[in-house]
Coordinates of C-alpha atoms and ligand atoms in Angstrom, one line a residue:
X1 CA -2.7 -18.2 198.5
X2 CA -2.3 -14.6 199.9
X3 CA -1.7 -13.5 203.3
X4 CA -5.1 -11.8 204.9
X5 CA -4.4 -8.4 205.7
X6 CA -6.2 -8.6 209.4
X7 CA -3.5 -11.0 210.7
X8 CA 0.1 -11.5 210.1
X9 CA -0.4 -15.3 210.9
X10 CA -3.5 -16.3 208.8
X11 CA -3.2 -17.2 205.0
X12 CA -6.3 -17.7 203.2
X13 CA -6.7 -20.7 201.5
X14 CA -8.9 -21.4 198.6
X15 CA -11.4 -24.3 199.5
X16 CA -10.2 -27.7 198.6
X17 CA -13.0 -29.9 199.6
X18 CA -12.6 -33.7 198.8
X19 CA -15.4 -34.8 196.4
X20 CA -17.9 -37.2 197.7
X21 CA -19.3 -38.4 194.2
X22 CA -17.4 -41.9 194.5
X23 CA -19.0 -42.5 197.8
X24 CA -21.9 -44.8 197.8
X25 CA -24.1 -44.8 201.1
X26 CA -27.4 -46.6 201.3
X27 CA -30.2 -44.9 202.8
X28 CA -30.7 -47.8 205.2
X29 CA -28.3 -50.6 206.5
X30 CA -29.4 -53.8 208.1
X31 CA -27.3 -56.0 210.5
X32 CA -24.3 -58.0 209.0
X33 CA -24.9 -61.6 210.3
X34 CA -23.7 -64.8 208.9
X35 CA -22.4 -63.1 205.7
X36 CA -25.5 -60.9 205.0
X37 CA -27.3 -58.0 205.8
X38 CA -30.5 -58.8 207.2
X39 CA -33.2 -56.7 208.5
X40 CA -33.4 -56.3 212.6
X41 CA -35.8 -58.5 214.3
X42 CA -36.3 -55.4 216.6
X43 CA -37.7 -53.6 213.3
X44 CA -36.2 -50.4 214.6
X45 CA -33.7 -47.9 212.8
X46 CA -32.1 -44.9 214.0
X47 CA -30.4 -42.1 212.1
X48 CA -26.8 -41.4 211.6
X49 CA -25.4 -37.8 211.0
X50 CA -22.7 -35.5 209.7
X51 CA -21.7 -33.7 212.7
X52 CA -20.1 -30.8 210.4
X53 CA -23.5 -30.3 208.5
X54 CA -26.3 -31.9 210.7
X55 CA -27.5 -33.7 207.7
X56 CA -28.7 -37.4 208.0
X57 CA -26.4 -39.8 206.3
X58 CA -28.5 -43.1 206.7
X59 CA -30.7 -45.1 208.9
X60 CA -28.8 -47.9 210.9
X61 CA -30.5 -51.0 212.3
X62 CA -30.9 -51.2 216.0
X63 CA -29.9 -54.8 217.2
X64 CA -32.3 -56.0 220.2
X65 CA -31.5 -59.3 222.2
X66 CA -32.9 -61.4 219.5
X67 CA -30.6 -59.9 217.0
X68 CA -27.6 -60.0 219.3
X69 CA -28.5 -63.9 220.0
X70 CA -28.6 -64.5 215.9
X71 CA -25.3 -63.0 215.7
X72 CA -23.7 -65.1 218.4
X73 CA -25.3 -68.1 216.9
X74 CA -23.8 -67.5 213.5
X75 CA -20.5 -66.8 215.1
X76 CA -20.4 -69.9 217.4
X77 CA -21.3 -72.1 214.2
X78 CA -18.8 -70.5 212.0
X79 CA -16.3 -71.2 214.7
X80 CA -17.0 -74.9 215.2
X81 CA -17.6 -75.8 211.5
X82 CA -15.1 -73.5 209.6
X83 CA -12.8 -71.4 211.3
X84 CA -11.4 -73.5 214.2
X85 CA -10.7 -76.2 211.8
X86 CA -9.1 -73.9 209.0
X87 CA -5.1 -74.3 208.6
X88 CA -3.9 -71.1 209.9
X89 CA -2.0 -70.2 206.7
X90 CA -5.5 -70.1 205.0
X91 CA -6.9 -68.0 207.7
X92 CA -4.2 -65.6 207.0
X93 CA -5.0 -65.1 203.3
X94 CA -8.5 -64.0 204.4
X95 CA -7.0 -61.6 206.5
X96 CA -4.5 -60.3 204.1
X97 CA -7.1 -59.9 201.5
X98 CA -9.4 -57.5 203.8
X99 CA -6.2 -55.4 204.1
X100 CA -5.8 -55.3 200.4
X101 CA -9.3 -54.2 199.7
X102 CA -9.2 -51.5 202.6
X103 CA -6.3 -50.3 200.6
X104 CA -7.8 -50.3 197.5
X105 CA -11.1 -48.6 198.7
X106 CA -9.1 -46.2 201.0
X107 CA -10.4 -43.0 199.5
X108 CA -14.2 -44.0 199.8
X109 CA -13.5 -45.4 203.2
X110 CA -11.7 -41.8 204.2
X111 CA -14.5 -39.8 203.0
X112 CA -17.1 -41.7 204.7
X113 CA -14.9 -41.7 208.0
X114 CA -14.8 -37.9 207.7
X115 CA -18.5 -37.2 206.9
X116 CA -20.0 -39.6 209.7
X117 CA -17.4 -38.8 212.4
X118 CA -16.3 -35.0 211.7
X119 CA -12.5 -35.9 211.8
X120 CA -10.4 -33.9 209.0
X121 CA -9.9 -35.7 205.6
X122 CA -6.4 -35.6 206.2
X123 CA -6.4 -37.5 209.3
X124 CA -8.9 -40.2 207.9
X125 CA -6.9 -40.4 204.6
X126 CA -3.2 -40.3 206.0
X127 CA -3.7 -41.8 209.4
X128 CA -6.8 -43.8 210.2
X129 CA -7.3 -45.8 206.7
X130 CA -4.0 -46.7 206.2
X131 CA -3.3 -47.7 209.7
X132 CA -6.3 -49.9 209.7
X133 CA -5.1 -51.7 206.8
X134 CA -1.7 -52.1 208.3
X135 CA -3.3 -53.8 211.0
X136 CA -4.8 -56.4 208.8
X137 CA -1.4 -56.9 207.2
X138 CA 0.3 -57.3 210.5
X139 CA -1.9 -59.8 212.0
X140 CA -2.0 -61.9 208.6
X141 CA 1.5 -62.5 209.4
X142 CA 1.1 -63.9 212.6
X143 CA -1.9 -66.4 211.9
X144 CA 0.5 -69.2 211.2
X145 CA 3.1 -68.4 213.6
X146 CA 1.4 -68.5 216.7
X147 CA 3.5 -71.7 218.1
X148 CA 6.7 -69.6 217.2
X149 CA 5.3 -66.4 219.0
X150 CA 4.6 -68.3 222.3
X151 CA 6.8 -71.3 222.2
X152 CA 5.9 -74.4 224.3
X153 CA 2.8 -72.7 225.3
X154 CA 0.3 -74.4 222.9
X155 CA -1.7 -71.4 222.2
X156 CA -5.7 -72.3 221.5
X157 CA -8.3 -69.9 220.2
X158 CA -11.1 -68.8 222.7
X159 CA -14.0 -69.3 220.4
X160 CA -16.6 -66.1 220.0
X161 CA -15.4 -62.9 220.9
X162 CA -17.7 -59.7 221.5
X163 CA -16.0 -56.5 220.5
X164 CA -17.4 -53.1 221.4
X165 CA -16.0 -49.9 220.1
X166 CA -16.0 -45.9 220.5
X167 CA -16.7 -43.3 218.0
X168 CA -13.1 -41.6 218.0
X169 CA -11.5 -43.9 215.4
X170 CA -14.1 -46.0 214.0
X171 CA -12.4 -48.0 211.4
X172 CA -9.2 -48.0 213.0
X173 CA -10.8 -49.4 216.3
X174 CA -12.4 -52.0 214.3
X175 CA -9.2 -53.2 212.7
X176 CA -7.4 -53.4 215.9
X177 CA -10.2 -55.5 217.3
X178 CA -10.9 -57.8 214.3
X179 CA -7.4 -58.7 212.9
X180 CA -5.8 -60.2 215.9
X181 CA -9.1 -62.0 217.0
X182 CA -9.0 -63.6 213.3
X183 CA -5.2 -64.2 213.1
X184 CA -5.6 -66.2 216.5
X185 CA -8.6 -68.4 215.4
X186 CA -11.8 -66.8 216.9
X187 CA -14.8 -65.5 215.5
X188 CA -16.4 -62.1 216.1
X189 CA -19.4 -60.1 217.0
X190 CA -18.4 -56.6 217.0
X191 CA -20.5 -53.3 217.5
X192 CA -19.5 -49.9 216.6
X193 CA -20.4 -46.8 218.3
X194 CA -24.1 -45.3 217.5
X195 CA -22.9 -42.1 216.1
X196 CA -20.1 -43.8 213.9
X197 CA -21.5 -47.1 212.2
X198 CA -20.8 -46.4 208.6
X199 CA -17.3 -47.3 208.1
X200 CA -17.7 -50.5 210.0
X201 CA -20.6 -51.3 207.9
X202 CA -18.6 -50.7 204.8
X203 CA -15.9 -53.1 206.3
X204 CA -18.8 -55.6 206.5
X205 CA -19.4 -55.2 202.6
X206 CA -15.3 -55.5 202.1
X207 CA -15.5 -58.7 204.4
X208 CA -18.5 -60.1 202.5
X209 CA -17.0 -59.4 199.1
X210 CA -13.6 -61.2 200.4
X211 CA -15.7 -64.2 200.7
X212 CA -14.8 -64.5 204.4
X213 CA -16.8 -67.8 205.5
X214 CA -20.3 -66.3 206.5
X215 CA -20.4 -66.0 210.3
X216 CA -16.9 -65.4 211.0
X217 CA -17.3 -61.8 211.3
X218 CA -20.6 -60.5 212.5
X219 CA -21.1 -56.6 212.6
X220 CA -24.2 -55.5 214.5
X221 CA -25.2 -51.8 215.4
X222 CA -27.1 -50.1 218.2
X223 CA -27.0 -48.3 221.5
X224 CA -25.7 -49.3 225.0
X225 CA -28.7 -51.9 225.4
X226 CA -27.1 -53.8 222.3
X227 CA -23.6 -53.5 224.0
X228 CA -25.3 -54.8 227.3
X229 CA -26.9 -58.0 225.7
X230 CA -23.5 -58.6 223.9
X231 CA -21.5 -58.5 227.5
X232 CA -23.7 -60.9 229.1
X233 CA -24.4 -63.3 226.2
X234 CA -23.6 -66.7 227.2
X235 CA -21.6 -67.7 223.9
X236 CA -19.2 -64.8 224.3
X237 CA -16.0 -66.3 225.6
X238 CA -14.2 -63.0 225.5
X239 CA -15.1 -59.1 225.7
X240 CA -12.6 -56.7 224.2
X241 CA -14.0 -53.1 224.8
X242 CA -12.6 -49.6 224.0
X243 CA -14.6 -46.7 225.3
X244 CA -15.2 -44.8 228.5
X245 CA -14.1 -46.0 232.2
X246 CA -17.8 -45.8 233.3
X247 CA -19.0 -48.4 230.9
X248 CA -15.6 -50.3 231.5
X249 CA -16.3 -50.6 234.9
X250 CA -20.0 -51.5 234.2
X251 CA -18.5 -54.3 231.9
X252 CA -16.2 -55.5 234.6
X253 CA -18.9 -56.1 236.9
X254 CA -21.3 -57.6 234.6
X255 CA -18.5 -60.1 233.7
X256 CA -17.3 -60.8 237.2
X257 CA -17.8 -64.3 238.4
X258 CA -17.9 -65.8 234.9
X259 CA -15.1 -67.1 233.1
X260 CA -15.1 -64.6 230.0
X261 CA -11.8 -63.0 229.3
X262 CA -11.6 -59.3 229.3
X263 CA -9.6 -56.6 228.1
X264 CA -10.6 -52.8 228.5
X265 CA -9.0 -49.6 227.0
X266 CA -10.6 -46.6 228.5
X267 CA -10.3 -43.0 229.1
X268 CA -6.9 -41.0 229.6
X269 CA -5.6 -37.6 231.0
X270 CA -2.2 -37.9 229.6
X271 CA 0.8 -35.7 230.9
X272 CA 2.9 -34.0 228.2
X273 CA 6.0 -32.9 229.4
X274 CA 8.5 -30.3 228.0
X275 CA 11.9 -29.7 229.4
X276 CA 14.1 -26.5 229.1
X277 CA 16.4 -28.5 227.0
X278 CA 14.0 -29.6 224.6
X279 CA 13.7 -28.6 221.0
X280 CA 11.4 -26.0 221.7
X281 CA 9.8 -25.4 217.9
X282 CA 9.4 -29.4 217.4
X283 CA 7.9 -29.8 220.9
X284 CA 5.3 -27.0 220.0
X285 CA 4.2 -29.1 217.1
X286 CA 4.3 -32.0 219.2
X287 CA 2.0 -30.5 221.7
X288 CA -0.6 -29.1 218.8
X289 CA -0.4 -32.7 217.4
X290 CA -1.0 -34.1 220.9
X291 CA -4.2 -32.3 221.8
X292 CA -5.8 -30.6 218.7
X293 CA -5.3 -33.8 216.4
X294 CA -8.9 -35.4 215.9
X295 CA -10.4 -32.3 217.9
X296 CA -8.9 -33.9 221.1
X297 CA -11.1 -36.8 220.6
X298 CA -8.1 -39.2 221.4
X299 CA -8.0 -41.3 224.7
X300 CA -4.1 -40.8 224.6
X301 CA -4.6 -37.1 223.8
X302 CA -1.8 -34.7 225.6
X303 CA -4.4 -33.0 227.6
X304 CA -2.2 -31.9 230.6
X305 CA 0.8 -29.9 229.4
X306 CA 3.7 -29.4 232.0
X307 CA 6.3 -26.9 231.0
X308 CA 9.4 -26.4 232.8
X309 CA 9.3 -23.0 234.3
X310 CA 12.1 -21.2 232.5
X311 CA 10.8 -22.0 229.1
X312 CA 7.3 -21.8 230.0
X313 CA 6.8 -18.2 228.4
X314 CA 8.3 -19.0 225.3
X315 CA 6.3 -22.4 224.5
X316 CA 3.1 -20.3 225.5
X317 CA 3.9 -17.7 223.1
X318 CA 4.9 -20.1 220.3
X319 CA 2.0 -22.3 221.0
X320 CA -0.5 -19.4 220.8
X321 CA 1.2 -18.1 217.6
X322 CA 0.8 -21.7 215.9
X323 CA -2.8 -21.8 217.2
X324 CA -3.9 -19.0 215.3
X325 CA -2.8 -20.9 212.3
X326 CA -5.0 -23.9 212.9
X327 CA -8.0 -23.9 210.5
X328 CA -11.2 -25.2 212.1
X329 CA -13.9 -26.1 209.7
X330 CA -15.3 -28.5 207.0
X331 CA -13.9 -31.9 207.6
X332 CA -13.9 -32.7 203.9
X333 CA -11.5 -29.6 203.0
X334 CA -7.7 -30.9 202.8
X335 CA -6.6 -27.8 204.5
X336 CA -8.6 -28.2 207.6
X337 CA -6.7 -29.0 210.6
X338 CA -9.6 -29.4 213.2
X339 CA -12.7 -30.9 212.1
X340 CA -16.2 -31.3 213.7
X341 CA -16.9 -32.5 217.4
X342 CA -18.3 -36.2 216.8
X343 CA -21.8 -35.6 218.3
X344 CA -23.9 -32.9 220.0
X345 CA -23.8 -34.8 223.5
X346 CA -19.7 -34.6 223.4
X347 CA -19.9 -30.7 222.2
X348 CA -21.9 -30.0 225.3
X349 CA -19.8 -31.9 227.5
X350 CA -16.5 -29.9 226.2
X351 CA -18.7 -26.7 226.4
X352 CA -19.4 -27.5 230.1
X353 CA -15.9 -27.9 231.0
X354 CA -15.0 -24.7 229.2
X355 CA -17.5 -23.2 231.7
X356 CA -16.2 -25.0 234.7
X357 CA -12.7 -23.7 233.8
X358 CA -13.8 -20.2 233.7
X359 CA -16.0 -20.7 237.0
X360 CA -12.7 -22.0 238.8
X361 CA -11.1 -18.5 237.9
X362 CA -8.7 -19.8 235.3
X363 CA -7.3 -17.8 232.3
X364 CA -8.4 -19.1 228.9
X365 CA -7.0 -18.4 225.6
X366 CA -8.8 -19.4 222.3
X367 CA -7.5 -18.4 219.1
X368 CA -9.9 -15.9 217.0
X369 CA -10.9 -18.1 214.2
X370 CA -14.5 -18.2 213.1
X371 CA -16.3 -21.2 213.4
X372 CA -18.8 -22.6 210.8
X373 CA -22.7 -21.3 211.7
X374 CA -23.9 -24.9 211.5
X375 CA -22.5 -28.3 212.9
X376 CA -20.8 -29.1 216.1
X377 CA -17.5 -27.2 216.3
X378 CA -15.1 -25.9 219.1
X379 CA -12.2 -23.4 219.0
X380 CA -8.7 -25.0 220.2
X381 CA -8.5 -23.8 223.8
X382 CA -5.7 -23.4 226.5
X383 CA -6.4 -22.9 230.1
X384 CA -3.4 -21.3 231.9
X385 CA -2.0 -21.2 235.5
X386 CA -4.0 -24.5 236.3
X387 CA -3.9 -26.3 239.8
X388 CA -3.7 -30.0 240.4
X389 CA -7.1 -29.5 241.9
X390 CA -9.0 -27.8 239.2
X391 CA -11.5 -30.1 237.5
X392 CA -10.2 -29.6 234.1
X393 CA -6.6 -31.0 235.1
X394 CA -8.4 -34.1 236.7
X395 CA -11.3 -35.1 234.4
X396 CA -11.2 -36.3 230.7
X397 CA -12.8 -33.7 228.6
X398 CA -12.1 -35.5 225.0
X399 CA -11.8 -32.2 223.3
X400 CA -9.3 -29.7 222.2
X401 CA -8.7 -28.4 225.5
X402 CA -5.4 -28.2 227.1
X403 CA -4.5 -27.4 230.8
X404 CA -1.3 -26.0 231.4
X405 CA 1.0 -26.1 234.5
X406 CA 4.6 -25.3 235.0
X407 CA 7.3 -27.2 237.1
X408 CA 10.8 -27.0 238.5
X409 CA 12.4 -30.1 238.9
X410 CA 12.0 -33.8 237.4
X411 CA 10.7 -35.2 240.9
X412 CA 8.0 -32.4 240.8
X413 CA 6.7 -33.2 237.5
X414 CA 6.9 -36.8 238.3
X415 CA 4.5 -36.5 240.9
X416 CA 2.1 -34.1 239.2
X417 CA 2.0 -36.2 235.9
X418 CA 1.3 -39.4 238.2
X419 CA -1.5 -37.6 240.2
X420 CA -4.7 -38.8 238.2
X421 CA -6.8 -42.0 238.3
X422 CA -5.7 -42.8 234.7
X423 CA -2.4 -44.2 233.3
X424 CA -2.8 -44.7 229.6
X425 CA -0.2 -42.3 228.0
X426 CA 2.6 -39.5 228.3
X427 CA 4.8 -37.7 226.4
X428 CA 8.3 -36.0 227.3
X429 CA 10.5 -33.7 225.3
X430 CA 14.2 -33.2 226.3
X431 CA 17.6 -33.5 224.7
X432 CA 18.9 -36.0 227.4
X433 CA 18.5 -39.7 227.0
X434 CA 19.1 -40.4 230.7
X435 CA 16.1 -38.2 231.6
X436 CA 13.6 -40.0 229.0
X437 CA 15.0 -43.3 230.5
X438 CA 14.2 -42.0 234.2
X439 CA 11.0 -40.6 233.4
X440 CA 9.8 -43.8 231.5
X441 CA 10.3 -46.0 234.6
X442 CA 8.6 -43.4 236.9
X443 CA 5.7 -42.6 234.8
X444 CA 2.5 -44.6 235.4
X445 CA 1.5 -44.9 231.7
X446 CA 1.3 -47.4 229.2
X447 CA 2.7 -45.6 226.8
X448 CA 5.5 -43.2 226.9
X449 CA 6.4 -41.1 223.8
X450 CA 9.8 -39.4 223.7
X451 CA 10.4 -36.3 221.6
X452 CA 7.3 -37.1 219.4
X453 CA 3.6 -37.7 220.3
X454 CA 0.7 -39.7 219.1
X455 CA 2.6 -42.5 217.1
X456 CA 0.9 -45.4 216.2
X457 CA 2.2 -48.8 214.6
X458 CA 0.7 -52.2 214.3
X459 CA 4.0 -53.8 215.6
X460 CA 3.8 -51.8 219.2
X461 CA 1.7 -52.8 221.9
X462 CA -0.7 -50.1 223.2
X463 CA -2.7 -50.1 226.4
X464 CA -3.4 -48.4 230.1
X465 CA -2.6 -48.8 233.5
X466 CA -4.7 -47.9 236.5
X467 CA -8.4 -46.6 235.5
X468 CA -7.3 -46.6 231.8
X469 CA -7.8 -50.3 231.8
X470 CA -5.7 -53.8 231.3
X471 CA -4.7 -55.7 228.3
X472 CA -2.6 -54.8 225.3
X473 CA -3.7 -54.0 221.6
X474 CA -1.0 -54.3 218.9
X475 CA 2.1 -56.3 218.4
X476 CA 2.7 -59.6 219.5
X477 CA 1.1 -58.6 222.9
X478 CA -2.2 -58.1 221.2
X479 CA -2.3 -61.7 220.3
X480 CA -2.4 -62.5 224.0
X481 CA -5.7 -61.4 224.8
X482 CA -7.4 -63.9 222.2
X483 CA -5.6 -67.0 223.3
X484 CA -5.7 -69.5 225.8
X485 CA -2.3 -70.9 227.0
Ligands
NAP501 P1 -19.0 -45.1 225.7 O1 -20.2 -44.8 226.4 O2 -18.1 -45.9 226.7 O3 -19.1 -46.2 224.5 C1 -18.2 -46.9 223.9 C2 -18.9 -48.1 223.3 O4 -19.9 -48.9 224.1 C3 -20.1 -47.7 222.3 O5 -20.1 -48.7 221.3 C4 -21.5 -47.8 223.1 O6 -22.5 -47.9 222.4 C5 -21.2 -49.0 224.0 N1 -21.8 -49.1 225.3 C6 -22.3 -47.9 226.1 N2 -22.8 -48.4 227.2 C7 -22.7 -49.6 227.3 C8 -23.0 -50.9 228.2 N3 -23.6 -50.5 229.4 N4 -22.6 -52.0 228.0 C9 -21.9 -52.3 226.8 N5 -21.7 -51.3 225.7 C10 -22.2 -50.1 226.1 O7 -18.1 -43.9 225.2 P2 -18.9 -42.8 224.2 O8 -20.4 -42.8 224.4 O9 -18.4 -43.3 222.9 O10 -17.9 -41.6 224.8 C11 -18.2 -41.2 226.2 C12 -16.9 -40.8 226.8 O11 -16.0 -41.9 226.8 C13 -16.2 -39.8 226.0 O12 -16.5 -38.6 226.4 C14 -14.8 -40.1 226.4 O13 -14.5 -39.5 227.9 C15 -14.6 -41.6 226.6 N6 -14.3 -42.2 225.4 C16 -12.9 -42.7 225.5 C17 -12.4 -43.5 224.5 C18 -11.1 -44.1 224.4 O14 -10.4 -44.6 223.4 N7 -10.7 -44.5 225.7 C19 -13.1 -43.2 223.3 C20 -14.5 -42.9 223.1 C21 -15.0 -42.4 224.2 P3 -23.4 -46.1 222.1 O15 -22.4 -45.5 221.2 O16 -24.4 -46.6 221.5 O17 -23.6 -45.7 223.3
MG502 MG1 -22.2 -39.7 212.7

């Protein structure tokens, strides 16, 4: 490792790509229905691509309404004939087994997650896959203790649940959805996002190899039409959705007037607040982690930064210095900080917002890193001197783009932070505990991190306010959405 002569900040790291030899990707995947991979009735397949190289990884089945129907029949039969009757402690053993096998196959799952979705291997290896396993471990523990979790309320399972997930944390979102549903005695039909189906299909293999009774978990792939058919299916007793606010609104309308239960985890535009008494160096790491982590493809990303006026210059200087050291490139390289943007449409959306910021006359800063010639990549970006009315301050970009404002008083920052239709998360950095408690009661956000950012734990509930949705995932609260009581 030697410093590059051109810059005092950049170090030249030797390439350290993770090997892909141990990864087995089939050329074509069917739908996982009733414990088996089956060819789709639609007879249609679509390609899934590596966004860092544009290379096609596999063909994936596109489920039509007839395929969706088969998946729900399988889930319904499995619920009535097997899962509903199984003693909870036996259900727990299956969930525990899935967790163990995810741990055993963690390396393979991490590489697949990075190849199919573009996230740095460090993220998938150290965060996504271990946290997915932890969710299964955690909910395995609850399966036979529901009467203690909700005393005197006689919790009952709902039946078949439909689960639809986005592309930003493919395996982790599948775990967030499937683990509590199984622990509460429900059976599942799950659809991953079209650009990141592979890790969910690998999870289907794991579920099959764990001998989970056929039909308890069905994993089907496809586009929006597949999702629509799931949401309106008469056998779906509950819909659990994570994704964009627009689709969330559509689903809420589509299920209105039915007795389907619904939980929605939608978009966000989190406020990240730095007071002048904060530990500045740690706060800068928190900011970087909050917005550049996972290319900003995080619903709770700290995409609006509020700096107390007297430390703003120092924070911005240190943030720019830190950005110069961020390595953007090959997701499979262990040194990479920022991987590939998940898909072409998302890169176009981010670039559209960069243009809007410039057209609105904002000052932009980007690190001078060189982007790879092929694939979908974006430089980490700051917009300075932003106003509340600027579109990049109001709208969710879902990329490594940070809008910065300053403030003087605590009342001012609370008002600015809450001035958004979203309410998923927020972060605050200060030395004063009293200030933290004051803010947590005033910020309209489901999660508020203090002196840290983007920390997740299966035992802790997560979810939104306002247009960020409703319902909680994780912790004891995460069981409630899957129970009738
Ligand atoms: P999306 O369009 O909301 O998709 C999420 C999931 O819903 C995908 O599995 C999608 O399938 C499916 N879907 C799409 N239209 C549907 C419909 N009418 N009925 C039922 N299911 C439907 O989100 P996206 O395309 O992945 O990303 C678009 C934007 O959503 C992002 O730019 C970002 O702003 C936001 N987003 C938020 C989160 C979050 O965690 N809050 C995560 C990802 C994205 P297909 O993938 O096949 O379309
Ligand atoms: Mg892909």
